[in-house]
Short mmCIF file of C-alpha atoms in Angstrom, two decimals:
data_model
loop_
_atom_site.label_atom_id
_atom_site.label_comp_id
_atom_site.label_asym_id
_atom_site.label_seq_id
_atom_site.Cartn_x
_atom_site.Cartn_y
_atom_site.Cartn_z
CA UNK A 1 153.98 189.06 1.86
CA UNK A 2 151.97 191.74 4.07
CA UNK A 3 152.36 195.34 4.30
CA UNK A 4 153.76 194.42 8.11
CA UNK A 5 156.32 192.48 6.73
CA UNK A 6 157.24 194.90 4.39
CA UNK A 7 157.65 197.47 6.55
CA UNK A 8 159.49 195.89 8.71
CA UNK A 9 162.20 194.59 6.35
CA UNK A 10 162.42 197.93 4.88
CA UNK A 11 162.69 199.20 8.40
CA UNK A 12 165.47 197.54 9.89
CA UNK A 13 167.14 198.03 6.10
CA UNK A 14 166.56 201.83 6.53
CA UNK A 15 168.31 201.77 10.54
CA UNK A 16 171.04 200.04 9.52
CA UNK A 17 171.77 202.44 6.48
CA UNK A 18 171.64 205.33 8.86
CA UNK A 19 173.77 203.89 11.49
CA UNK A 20 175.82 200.33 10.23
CA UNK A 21 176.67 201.42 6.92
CA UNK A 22 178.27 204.71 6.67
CA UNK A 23 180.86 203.32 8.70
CA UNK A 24 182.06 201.24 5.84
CA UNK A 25 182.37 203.93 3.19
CA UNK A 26 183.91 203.42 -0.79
CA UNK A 27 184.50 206.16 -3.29
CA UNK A 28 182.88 208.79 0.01
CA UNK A 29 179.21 206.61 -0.07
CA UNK A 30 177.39 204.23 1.66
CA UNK A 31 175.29 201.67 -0.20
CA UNK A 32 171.68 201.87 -0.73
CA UNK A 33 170.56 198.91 0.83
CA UNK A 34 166.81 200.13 0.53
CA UNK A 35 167.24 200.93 -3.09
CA UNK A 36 168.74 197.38 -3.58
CA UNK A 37 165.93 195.56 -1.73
CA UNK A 38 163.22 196.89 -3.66
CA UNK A 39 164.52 196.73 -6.68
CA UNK A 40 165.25 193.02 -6.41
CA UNK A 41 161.68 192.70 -4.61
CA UNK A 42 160.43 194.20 -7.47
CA UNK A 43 162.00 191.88 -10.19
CA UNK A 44 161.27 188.75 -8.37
CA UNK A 45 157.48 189.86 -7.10
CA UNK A 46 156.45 192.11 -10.43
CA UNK A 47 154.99 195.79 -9.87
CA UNK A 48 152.00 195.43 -7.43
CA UNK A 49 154.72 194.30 -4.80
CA UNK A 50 157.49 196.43 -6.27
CA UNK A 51 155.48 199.46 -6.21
CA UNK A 52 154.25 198.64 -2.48
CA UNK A 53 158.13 198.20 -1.35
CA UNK A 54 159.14 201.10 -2.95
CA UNK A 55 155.92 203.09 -1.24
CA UNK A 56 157.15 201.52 1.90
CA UNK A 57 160.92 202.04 1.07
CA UNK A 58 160.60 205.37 0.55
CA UNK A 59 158.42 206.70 3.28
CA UNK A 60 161.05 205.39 5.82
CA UNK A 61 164.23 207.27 3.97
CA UNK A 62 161.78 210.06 3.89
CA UNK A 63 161.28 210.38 7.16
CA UNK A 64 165.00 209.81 8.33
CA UNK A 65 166.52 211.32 5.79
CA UNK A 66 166.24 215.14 6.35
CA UNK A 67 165.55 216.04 3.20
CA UNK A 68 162.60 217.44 1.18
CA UNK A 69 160.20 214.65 2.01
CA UNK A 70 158.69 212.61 -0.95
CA UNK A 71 161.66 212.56 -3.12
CA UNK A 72 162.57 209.12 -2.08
CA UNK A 73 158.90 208.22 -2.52
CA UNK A 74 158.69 209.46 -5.82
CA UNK A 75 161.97 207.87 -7.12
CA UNK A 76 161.94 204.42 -5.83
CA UNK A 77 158.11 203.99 -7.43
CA UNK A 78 159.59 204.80 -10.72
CA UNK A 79 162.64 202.95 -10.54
CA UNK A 80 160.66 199.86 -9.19
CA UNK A 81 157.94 200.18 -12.12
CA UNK A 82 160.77 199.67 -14.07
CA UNK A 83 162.21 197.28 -12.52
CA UNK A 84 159.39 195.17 -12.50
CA UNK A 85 158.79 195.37 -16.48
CA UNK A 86 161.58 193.29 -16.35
CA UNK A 87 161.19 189.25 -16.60
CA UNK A 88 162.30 188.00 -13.50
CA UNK A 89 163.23 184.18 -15.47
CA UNK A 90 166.24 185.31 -16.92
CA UNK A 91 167.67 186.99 -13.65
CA UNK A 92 167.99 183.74 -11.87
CA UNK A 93 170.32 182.14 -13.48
CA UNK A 94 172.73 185.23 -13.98
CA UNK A 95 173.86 186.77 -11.51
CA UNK A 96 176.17 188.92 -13.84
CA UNK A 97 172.94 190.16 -15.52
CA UNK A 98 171.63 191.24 -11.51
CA UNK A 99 174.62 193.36 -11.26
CA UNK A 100 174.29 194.58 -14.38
CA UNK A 101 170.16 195.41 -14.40
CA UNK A 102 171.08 196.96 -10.32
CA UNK A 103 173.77 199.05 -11.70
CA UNK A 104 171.49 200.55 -14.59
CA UNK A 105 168.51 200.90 -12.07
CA UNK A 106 170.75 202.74 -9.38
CA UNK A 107 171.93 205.05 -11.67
CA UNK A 108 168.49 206.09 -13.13
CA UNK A 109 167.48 206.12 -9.52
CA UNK A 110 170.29 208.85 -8.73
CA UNK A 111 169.46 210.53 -11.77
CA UNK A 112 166.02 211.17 -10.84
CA UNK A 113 166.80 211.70 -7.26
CA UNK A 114 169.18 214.86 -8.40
CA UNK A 115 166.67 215.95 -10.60
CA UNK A 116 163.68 215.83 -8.32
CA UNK A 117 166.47 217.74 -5.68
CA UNK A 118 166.71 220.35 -8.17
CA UNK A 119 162.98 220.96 -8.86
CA UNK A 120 162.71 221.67 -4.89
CA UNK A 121 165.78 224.11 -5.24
CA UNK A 122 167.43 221.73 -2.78
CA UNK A 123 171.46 222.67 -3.59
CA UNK A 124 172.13 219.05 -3.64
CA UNK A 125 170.41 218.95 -7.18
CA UNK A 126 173.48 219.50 -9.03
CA UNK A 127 175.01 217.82 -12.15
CA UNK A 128 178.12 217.57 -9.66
CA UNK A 129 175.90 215.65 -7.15
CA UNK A 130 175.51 213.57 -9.57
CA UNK A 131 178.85 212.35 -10.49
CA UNK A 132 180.13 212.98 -6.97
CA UNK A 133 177.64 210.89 -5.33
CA UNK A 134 174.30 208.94 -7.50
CA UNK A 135 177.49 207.39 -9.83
CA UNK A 136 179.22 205.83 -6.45
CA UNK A 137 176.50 204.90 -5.00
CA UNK A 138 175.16 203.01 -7.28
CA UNK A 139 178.91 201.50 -8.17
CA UNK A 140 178.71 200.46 -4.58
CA UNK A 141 175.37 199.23 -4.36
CA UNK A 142 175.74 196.97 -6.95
CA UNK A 143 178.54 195.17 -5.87
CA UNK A 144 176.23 194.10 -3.24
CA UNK A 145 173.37 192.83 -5.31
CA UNK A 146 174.44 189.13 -5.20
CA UNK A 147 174.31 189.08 -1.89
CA UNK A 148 170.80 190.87 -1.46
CA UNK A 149 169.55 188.99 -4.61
CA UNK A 150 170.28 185.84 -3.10
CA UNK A 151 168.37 186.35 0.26
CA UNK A 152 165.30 188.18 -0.80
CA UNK A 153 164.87 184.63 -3.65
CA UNK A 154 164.99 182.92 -0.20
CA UNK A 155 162.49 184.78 1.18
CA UNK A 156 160.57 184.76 -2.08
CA UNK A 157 159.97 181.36 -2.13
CA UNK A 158 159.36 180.96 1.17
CA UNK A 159 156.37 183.13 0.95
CA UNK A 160 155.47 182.38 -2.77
CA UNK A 161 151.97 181.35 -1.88
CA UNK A 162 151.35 184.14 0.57
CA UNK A 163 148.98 186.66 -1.23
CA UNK A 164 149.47 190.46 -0.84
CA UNK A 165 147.08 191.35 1.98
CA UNK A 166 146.38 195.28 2.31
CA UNK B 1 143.77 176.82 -15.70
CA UNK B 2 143.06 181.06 -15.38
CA UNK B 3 139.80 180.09 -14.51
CA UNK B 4 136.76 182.29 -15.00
CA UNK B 5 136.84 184.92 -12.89
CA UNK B 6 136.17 188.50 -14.02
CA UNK B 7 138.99 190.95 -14.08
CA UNK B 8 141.26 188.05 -15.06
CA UNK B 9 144.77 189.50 -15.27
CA UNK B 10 147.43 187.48 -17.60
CA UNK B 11 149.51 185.19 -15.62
CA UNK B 12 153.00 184.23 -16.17
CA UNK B 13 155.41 181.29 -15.15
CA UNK B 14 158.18 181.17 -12.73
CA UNK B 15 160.83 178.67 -12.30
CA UNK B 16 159.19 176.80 -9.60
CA UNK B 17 155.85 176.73 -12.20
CA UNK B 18 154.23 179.20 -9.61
CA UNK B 19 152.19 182.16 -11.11
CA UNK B 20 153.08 185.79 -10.89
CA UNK B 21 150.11 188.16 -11.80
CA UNK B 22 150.88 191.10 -14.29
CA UNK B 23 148.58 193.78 -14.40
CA UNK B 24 146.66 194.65 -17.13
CA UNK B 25 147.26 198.30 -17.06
CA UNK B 26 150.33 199.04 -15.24
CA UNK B 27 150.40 202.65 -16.30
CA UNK B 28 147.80 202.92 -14.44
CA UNK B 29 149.31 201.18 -11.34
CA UNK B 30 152.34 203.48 -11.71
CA UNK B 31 149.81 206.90 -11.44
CA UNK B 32 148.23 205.31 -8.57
CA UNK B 33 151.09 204.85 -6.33
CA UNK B 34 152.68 208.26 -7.36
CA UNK B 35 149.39 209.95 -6.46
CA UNK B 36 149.40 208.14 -3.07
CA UNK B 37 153.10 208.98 -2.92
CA UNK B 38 152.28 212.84 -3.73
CA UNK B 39 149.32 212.71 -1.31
CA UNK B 40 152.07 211.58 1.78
CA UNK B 41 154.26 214.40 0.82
CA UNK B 42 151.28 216.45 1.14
CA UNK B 43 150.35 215.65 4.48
CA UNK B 44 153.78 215.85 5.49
CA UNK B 45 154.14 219.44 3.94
CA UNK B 46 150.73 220.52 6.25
CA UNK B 47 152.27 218.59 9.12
CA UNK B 48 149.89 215.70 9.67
CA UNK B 49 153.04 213.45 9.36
CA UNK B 50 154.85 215.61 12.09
CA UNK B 51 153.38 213.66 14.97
CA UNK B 52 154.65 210.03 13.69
CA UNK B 53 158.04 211.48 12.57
CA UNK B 54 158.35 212.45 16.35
CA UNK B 55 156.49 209.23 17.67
CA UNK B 56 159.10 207.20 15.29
CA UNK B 57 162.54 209.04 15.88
CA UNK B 58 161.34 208.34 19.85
CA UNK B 59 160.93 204.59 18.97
CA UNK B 60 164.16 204.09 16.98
CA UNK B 61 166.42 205.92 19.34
CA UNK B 62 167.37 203.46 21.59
CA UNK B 63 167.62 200.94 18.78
CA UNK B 64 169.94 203.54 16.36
CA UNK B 65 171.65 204.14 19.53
CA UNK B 66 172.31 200.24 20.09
CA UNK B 67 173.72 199.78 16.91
CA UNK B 68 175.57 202.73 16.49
CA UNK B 69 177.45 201.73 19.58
CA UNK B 70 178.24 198.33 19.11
CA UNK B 71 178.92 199.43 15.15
CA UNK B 72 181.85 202.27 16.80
CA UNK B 73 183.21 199.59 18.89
CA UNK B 74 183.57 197.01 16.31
CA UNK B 75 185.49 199.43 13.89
CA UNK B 76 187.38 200.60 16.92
CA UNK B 77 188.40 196.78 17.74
CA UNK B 78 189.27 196.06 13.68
CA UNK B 79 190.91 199.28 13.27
CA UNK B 80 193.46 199.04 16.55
CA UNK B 81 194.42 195.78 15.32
CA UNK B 82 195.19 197.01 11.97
CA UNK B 83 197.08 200.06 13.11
CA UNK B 84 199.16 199.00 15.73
CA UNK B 85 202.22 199.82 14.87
CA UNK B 86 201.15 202.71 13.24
CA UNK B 87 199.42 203.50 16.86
CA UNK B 88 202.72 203.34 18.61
CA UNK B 89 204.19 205.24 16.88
CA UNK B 90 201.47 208.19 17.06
CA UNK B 91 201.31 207.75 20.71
CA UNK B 92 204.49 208.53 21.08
CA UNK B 93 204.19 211.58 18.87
CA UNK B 94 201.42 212.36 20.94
CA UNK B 95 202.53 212.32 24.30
CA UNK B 96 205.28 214.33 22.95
CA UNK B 97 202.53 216.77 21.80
CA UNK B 98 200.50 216.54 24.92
CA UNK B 99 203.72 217.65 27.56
CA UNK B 100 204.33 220.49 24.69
CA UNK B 101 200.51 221.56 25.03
CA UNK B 102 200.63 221.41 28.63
CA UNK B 103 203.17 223.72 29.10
CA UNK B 104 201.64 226.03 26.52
CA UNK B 105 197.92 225.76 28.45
CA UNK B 106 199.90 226.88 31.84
CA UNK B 107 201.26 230.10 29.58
CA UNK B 108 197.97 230.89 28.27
CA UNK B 109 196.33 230.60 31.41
CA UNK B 110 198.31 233.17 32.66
CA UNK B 111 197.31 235.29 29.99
CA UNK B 112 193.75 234.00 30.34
CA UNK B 113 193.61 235.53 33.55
CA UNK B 114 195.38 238.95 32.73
CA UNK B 115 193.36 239.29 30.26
CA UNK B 116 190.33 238.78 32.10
CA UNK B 117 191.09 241.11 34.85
CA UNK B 118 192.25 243.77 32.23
CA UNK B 119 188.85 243.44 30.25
CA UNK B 120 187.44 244.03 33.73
CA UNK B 121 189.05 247.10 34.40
CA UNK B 122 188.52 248.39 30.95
CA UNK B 123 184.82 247.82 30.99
CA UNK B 124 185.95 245.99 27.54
CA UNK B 125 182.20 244.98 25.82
CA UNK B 126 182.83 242.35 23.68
CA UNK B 127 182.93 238.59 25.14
CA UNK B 128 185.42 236.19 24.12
CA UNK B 129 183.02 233.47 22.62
CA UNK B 130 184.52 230.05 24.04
CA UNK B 131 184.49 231.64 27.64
CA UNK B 132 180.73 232.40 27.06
CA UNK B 133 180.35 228.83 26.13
CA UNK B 134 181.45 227.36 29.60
CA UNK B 135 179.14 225.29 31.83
CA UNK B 136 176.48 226.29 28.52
CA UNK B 137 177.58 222.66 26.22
CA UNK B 138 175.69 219.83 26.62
CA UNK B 139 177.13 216.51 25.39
CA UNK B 140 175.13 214.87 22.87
CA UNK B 141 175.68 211.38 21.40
CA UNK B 142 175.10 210.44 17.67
CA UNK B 143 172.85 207.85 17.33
CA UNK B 144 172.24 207.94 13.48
CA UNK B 145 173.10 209.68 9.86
CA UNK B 146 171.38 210.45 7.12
CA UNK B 147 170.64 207.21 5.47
CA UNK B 148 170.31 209.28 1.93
CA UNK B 149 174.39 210.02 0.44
CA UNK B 150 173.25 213.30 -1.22
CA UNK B 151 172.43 214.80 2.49
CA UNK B 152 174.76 215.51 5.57
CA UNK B 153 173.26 215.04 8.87
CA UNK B 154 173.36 213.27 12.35
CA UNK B 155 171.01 212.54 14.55
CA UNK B 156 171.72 212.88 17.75
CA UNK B 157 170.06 211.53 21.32
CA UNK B 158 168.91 214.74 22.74
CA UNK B 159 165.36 216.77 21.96
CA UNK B 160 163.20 219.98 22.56
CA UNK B 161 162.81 217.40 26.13
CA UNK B 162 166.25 218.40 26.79
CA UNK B 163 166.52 222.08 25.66
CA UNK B 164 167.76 221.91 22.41
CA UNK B 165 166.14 224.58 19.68
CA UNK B 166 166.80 224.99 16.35
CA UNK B 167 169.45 226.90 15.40
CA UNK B 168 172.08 226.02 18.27
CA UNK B 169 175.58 225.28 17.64
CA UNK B 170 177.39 222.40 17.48
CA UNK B 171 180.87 221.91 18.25
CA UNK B 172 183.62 219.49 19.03
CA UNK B 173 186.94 219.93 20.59
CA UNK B 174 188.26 220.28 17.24
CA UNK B 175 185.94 222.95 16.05
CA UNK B 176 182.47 223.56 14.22
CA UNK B 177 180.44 220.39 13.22
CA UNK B 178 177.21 222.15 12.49
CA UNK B 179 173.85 223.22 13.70
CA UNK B 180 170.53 222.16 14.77
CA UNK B 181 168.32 222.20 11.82
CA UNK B 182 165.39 220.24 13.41
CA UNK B 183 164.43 219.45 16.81
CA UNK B 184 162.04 216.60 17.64
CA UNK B 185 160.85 215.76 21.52
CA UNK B 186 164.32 213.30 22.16
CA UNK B 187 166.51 213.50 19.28
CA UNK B 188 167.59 216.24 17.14
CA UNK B 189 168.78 216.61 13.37
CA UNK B 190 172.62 218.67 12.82
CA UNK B 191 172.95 220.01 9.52
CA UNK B 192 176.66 219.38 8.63
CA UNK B 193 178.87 221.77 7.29
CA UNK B 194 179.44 219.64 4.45
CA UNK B 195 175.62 219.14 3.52
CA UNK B 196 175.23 221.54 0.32
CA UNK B 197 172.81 223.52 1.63
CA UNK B 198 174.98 224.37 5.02
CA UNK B 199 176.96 228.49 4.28
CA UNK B 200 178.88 229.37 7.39
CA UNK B 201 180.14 233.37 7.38
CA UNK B 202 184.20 232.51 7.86
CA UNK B 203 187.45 234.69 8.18
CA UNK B 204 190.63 233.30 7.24
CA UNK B 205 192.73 233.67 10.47
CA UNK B 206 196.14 235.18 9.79
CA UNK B 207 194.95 237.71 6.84
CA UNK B 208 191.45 238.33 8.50
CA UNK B 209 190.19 237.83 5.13
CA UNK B 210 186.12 237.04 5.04
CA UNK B 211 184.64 234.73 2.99
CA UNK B 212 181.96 232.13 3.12
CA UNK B 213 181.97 228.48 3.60
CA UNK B 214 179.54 226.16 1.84
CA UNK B 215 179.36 222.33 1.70
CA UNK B 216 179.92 220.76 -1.32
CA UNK B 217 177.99 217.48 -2.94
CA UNK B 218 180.36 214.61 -1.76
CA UNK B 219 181.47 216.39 1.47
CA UNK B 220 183.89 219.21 0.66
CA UNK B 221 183.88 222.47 1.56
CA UNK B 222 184.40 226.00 -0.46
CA UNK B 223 185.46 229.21 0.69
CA UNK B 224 184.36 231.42 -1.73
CA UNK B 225 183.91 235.22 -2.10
CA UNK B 226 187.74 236.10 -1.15
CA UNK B 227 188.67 238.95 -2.84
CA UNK B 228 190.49 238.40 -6.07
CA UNK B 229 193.52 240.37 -5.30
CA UNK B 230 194.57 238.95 -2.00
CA UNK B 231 196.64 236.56 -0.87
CA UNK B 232 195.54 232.96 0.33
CA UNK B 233 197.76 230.21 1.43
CA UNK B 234 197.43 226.75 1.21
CA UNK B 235 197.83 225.69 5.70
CA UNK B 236 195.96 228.88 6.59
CA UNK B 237 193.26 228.43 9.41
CA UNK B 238 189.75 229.53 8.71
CA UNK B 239 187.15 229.69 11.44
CA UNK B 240 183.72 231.29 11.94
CA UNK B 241 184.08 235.53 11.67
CA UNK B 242 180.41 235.65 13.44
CA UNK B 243 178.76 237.90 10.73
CA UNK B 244 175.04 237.03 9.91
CA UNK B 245 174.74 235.98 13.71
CA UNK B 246 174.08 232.18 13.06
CA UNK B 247 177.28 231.09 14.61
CA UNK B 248 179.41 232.70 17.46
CA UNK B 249 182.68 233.94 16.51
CA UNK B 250 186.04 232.21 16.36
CA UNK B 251 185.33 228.70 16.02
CA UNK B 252 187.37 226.58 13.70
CA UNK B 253 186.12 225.42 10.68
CA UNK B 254 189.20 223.68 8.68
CA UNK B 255 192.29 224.61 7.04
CA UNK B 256 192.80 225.75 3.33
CA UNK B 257 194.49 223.22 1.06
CA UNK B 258 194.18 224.43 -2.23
CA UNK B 259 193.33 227.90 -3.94
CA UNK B 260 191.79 228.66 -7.13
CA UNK B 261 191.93 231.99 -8.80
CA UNK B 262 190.81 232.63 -12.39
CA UNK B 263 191.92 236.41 -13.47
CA UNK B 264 188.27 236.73 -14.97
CA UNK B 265 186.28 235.79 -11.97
CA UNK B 266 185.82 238.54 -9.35
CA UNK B 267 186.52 236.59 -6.53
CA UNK B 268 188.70 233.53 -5.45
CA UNK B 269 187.74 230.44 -3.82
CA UNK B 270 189.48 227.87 -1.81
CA UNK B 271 189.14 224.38 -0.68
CA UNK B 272 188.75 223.81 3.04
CA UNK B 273 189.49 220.71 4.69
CA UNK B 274 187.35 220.45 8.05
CA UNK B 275 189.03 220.05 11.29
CA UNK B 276 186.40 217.64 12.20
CA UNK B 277 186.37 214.00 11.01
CA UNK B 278 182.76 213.95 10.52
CA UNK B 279 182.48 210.17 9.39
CA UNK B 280 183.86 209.25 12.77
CA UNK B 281 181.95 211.73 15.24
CA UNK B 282 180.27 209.31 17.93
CA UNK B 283 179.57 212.58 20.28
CA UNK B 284 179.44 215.94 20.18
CA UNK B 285 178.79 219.20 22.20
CA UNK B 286 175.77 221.58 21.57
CA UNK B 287 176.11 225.23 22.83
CA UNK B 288 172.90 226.02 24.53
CA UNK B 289 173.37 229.51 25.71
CA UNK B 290 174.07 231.21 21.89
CA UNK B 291 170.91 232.61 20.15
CA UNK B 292 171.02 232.37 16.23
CA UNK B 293 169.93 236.07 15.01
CA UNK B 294 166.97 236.11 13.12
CA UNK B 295 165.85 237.75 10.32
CA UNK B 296 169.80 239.05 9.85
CA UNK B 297 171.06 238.61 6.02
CA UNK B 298 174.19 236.18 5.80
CA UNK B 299 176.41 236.90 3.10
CA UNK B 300 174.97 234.80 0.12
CA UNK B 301 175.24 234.15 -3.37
CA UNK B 302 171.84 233.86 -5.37
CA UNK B 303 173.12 230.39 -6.73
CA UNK B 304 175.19 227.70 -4.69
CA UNK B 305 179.08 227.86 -5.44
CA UNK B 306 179.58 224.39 -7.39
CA UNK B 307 183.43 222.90 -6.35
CA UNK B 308 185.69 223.65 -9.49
#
């Protein structure tokens, strides 16, 4: 899988998060459809790929997001390093445990996110942010894990023998 | 079947009896991609990245554009079908509304134009704000939001190309939606007034009571800083008193829904819902002929007024 394809995935999963998707709010959120992609990338690839979608990942919601630029950078490659300790076997055959390993992961991700908000003095770094918004979002992304889960394995073994490529 | 190569790294099965690769020391994997991550936000923070934010926003336009478009007009097409009865009924009520506001627009006109001449004859130096405003809006579309939930912006399909500057306005027919906050060659960035880091200076419009209105985590807004002995009621308007300079005078913000008042706080707060449906905006109107003031003090907390 090369660092073109990467981007590009990540790309068109970063437009349609800041146009598609907040038109179908839940609970006042839109799903993190980046977040979700490279978390599932990074349990199905393990970290060298993980890391390099959530690199990827990030720098687009960085750039698009408006806010202080990094923090997406910074929170995806830890959630992803994490997410990649994990062994990717046992995910395949439950999809109960994908919901349930997304749902852990988002919420760390929000977590750190608030946290990283707060050490910028960004006023979104509140302990209300986080109930408000990291909690719901990551409710909400969840729910869509099978889905995502299902058509990054797809894609996975369709490219299984690629090598990364820098 | 690792072979011999140096640097071998352990290898591990997956269900189709392919190999993945672990790494050896992912620690250190981990601090390398945070230290590349830390040295983008770097060259972002001495603007090297500046250049491909702008060439990027220019590229994506059209394309956030596209699907913001056909996205409205889907949910337009799903949501008539679910609410047509509903619909009918509010038409109705509307038209009803409409002949009622037409008659009141011919009565204010007339006063429009008294008052006009009489500011004329009195030499009378302060402007009404929305008659400064005319011919001085440009129409802007939104194109995008913020993909992150914990921010509150649009992006919009107009740039420095087109005249826009930081700092300008924006409005709707129903009152304030935000301001500029960043201003690329053909798009633009509007900081909501529900982001948490948006403070508008506000009056509450039947007691002339001043306050200041700050977005909330999750999209509310606060009033806060009323003064703990007066009275606030819930249906009260509150709109933009013009102090600080950032925003002209007189535009509406929201009404008040709820009040809290503690007897050992110094000042009361109150929930503002905005007149603006801000998760349906699809275009908007930027005032190009205010300047912000600069350098001006707004009237500010040192901490961020959390929702109760």
């Amino acid at each position: 899988m090369t660092v073109g394809w990467a981007m590009a995935i990540l790309g068109v999963l970063t437009i349609l998060q800041s146009t598609a998707l907040p038109r179908l709010p839940l609970l006042g959120v839109h799903p993190d459809v980046v977040l979700l992609a490279v978390l599932h990338w990074a349990l199905l690839r393990g970290m060298r790929e993980g890391l390099l979608w959530a690199l990827v990942g990030g720098l687009w919601l960085d750039l698009l997001s408006g806010l202080p630029f990094g923090l997406s950078i910074i929170s995806l490659i830890l959630v992803a390093f994490l997410a990649s300790l994990w062994e990717a076997s046992l995910f395949r055959e439950h999809i109960s445990l994908i919901v349930l390993a997304t749902a852990l992961l988002s919420v760390l991700h929000g977590g750190i996110y608030v946290a990283l908000l707060r050490l910028t003095g960004h006023p979104a770094g509140s302990w209300s942010a986080f109930w408000r918004i990291s909690m719901p979002t990551a409710l909400y992304t969840s729910l869509l894990s099978p889905i995502m889960f299902a058509a990054l394995r797809w894609l996975d073994a369709a490219t299984r023998r690629e090598q990364l490529e820098w | 079947m690792t072979g011999n190569r140096p640097f071998q790294q352990p290898l591990a099965w997956t269900e189709k009896g392919a190999f993945v690769r672990r790494p050896r020391r992912p620690l250190a994997w981990l601090a390398a991609f945070l230290a590349l991550g830390i040295l983008i936000m770097a060259l972002n923070g001495l603007g090297y990245l500046a250049p491909v934010q702008d060439l990027l926003l220019r590229g994506l336009a059209p394309v956030q554009g596209f699907i913001s478009e056909t996205t409205s007009r889907v949910a337009e097409v799903v949501n008539t079908a679910r609410d047509l009865q509903t619909l009918r009924a509010r038409n109705e009520a509307l038209q009803r509304e409409v002949d009622r506001l037409t008659i009141e627009n011919i009565q204010l006109k007339e006063v429009e134009a008294e008052n006009a001449n009489l500011r004329r004859l009195l030499d009378f130096a302060q402007r009404h704000p929305f008659l400064e405003f005319r011919g001085a809006e440009v129409v802007a579309r939104v194109i995008g939001r913020s993909p992150n939930n914990f921010a509150g912006y649009l992006l919009i399909d107009l740039g420095s190309e087109d005249g826009i500057r930081e700092g300008m306005p924006v409005v709707t027919e129903r009152g304030l939606v935000g301001r500029i906050s960043q201003v690329y060659s053909t798009t633009s960035r509007v900081l909501l007034l529900t982001d948490p880091s948006s403070a508008v200076n506000a009056l509450i419009q039947t007691s002339r009571l001043v306050g200041l209105v700050e977005g909330q985590p999750g999209g509310e807004l606060i009033m806060s800083y009323i003064p703990q002995d007066a009275e606030v009621i819930p249906g009260e308007i509150v709109i933009t008193s013009g102090l600080g300079g950032e925003f002209p005078r007189n535009l509406v913000i929201g009404q008040i829904t709820n009040v809290y008042q503690r007897d050992y706080e110094m000042f009361q707060r109150a929930v503002v819902r905005p007149s603006v449906n801000f998760g349906r905006l699809e275009q908007v109107l930027v005032i190009t002929n205010f300047v912000p003031l600069e350098g001006v003090e707004e009237l500010a907390a040192p901490e961020q007024t959390e929702a109760p």
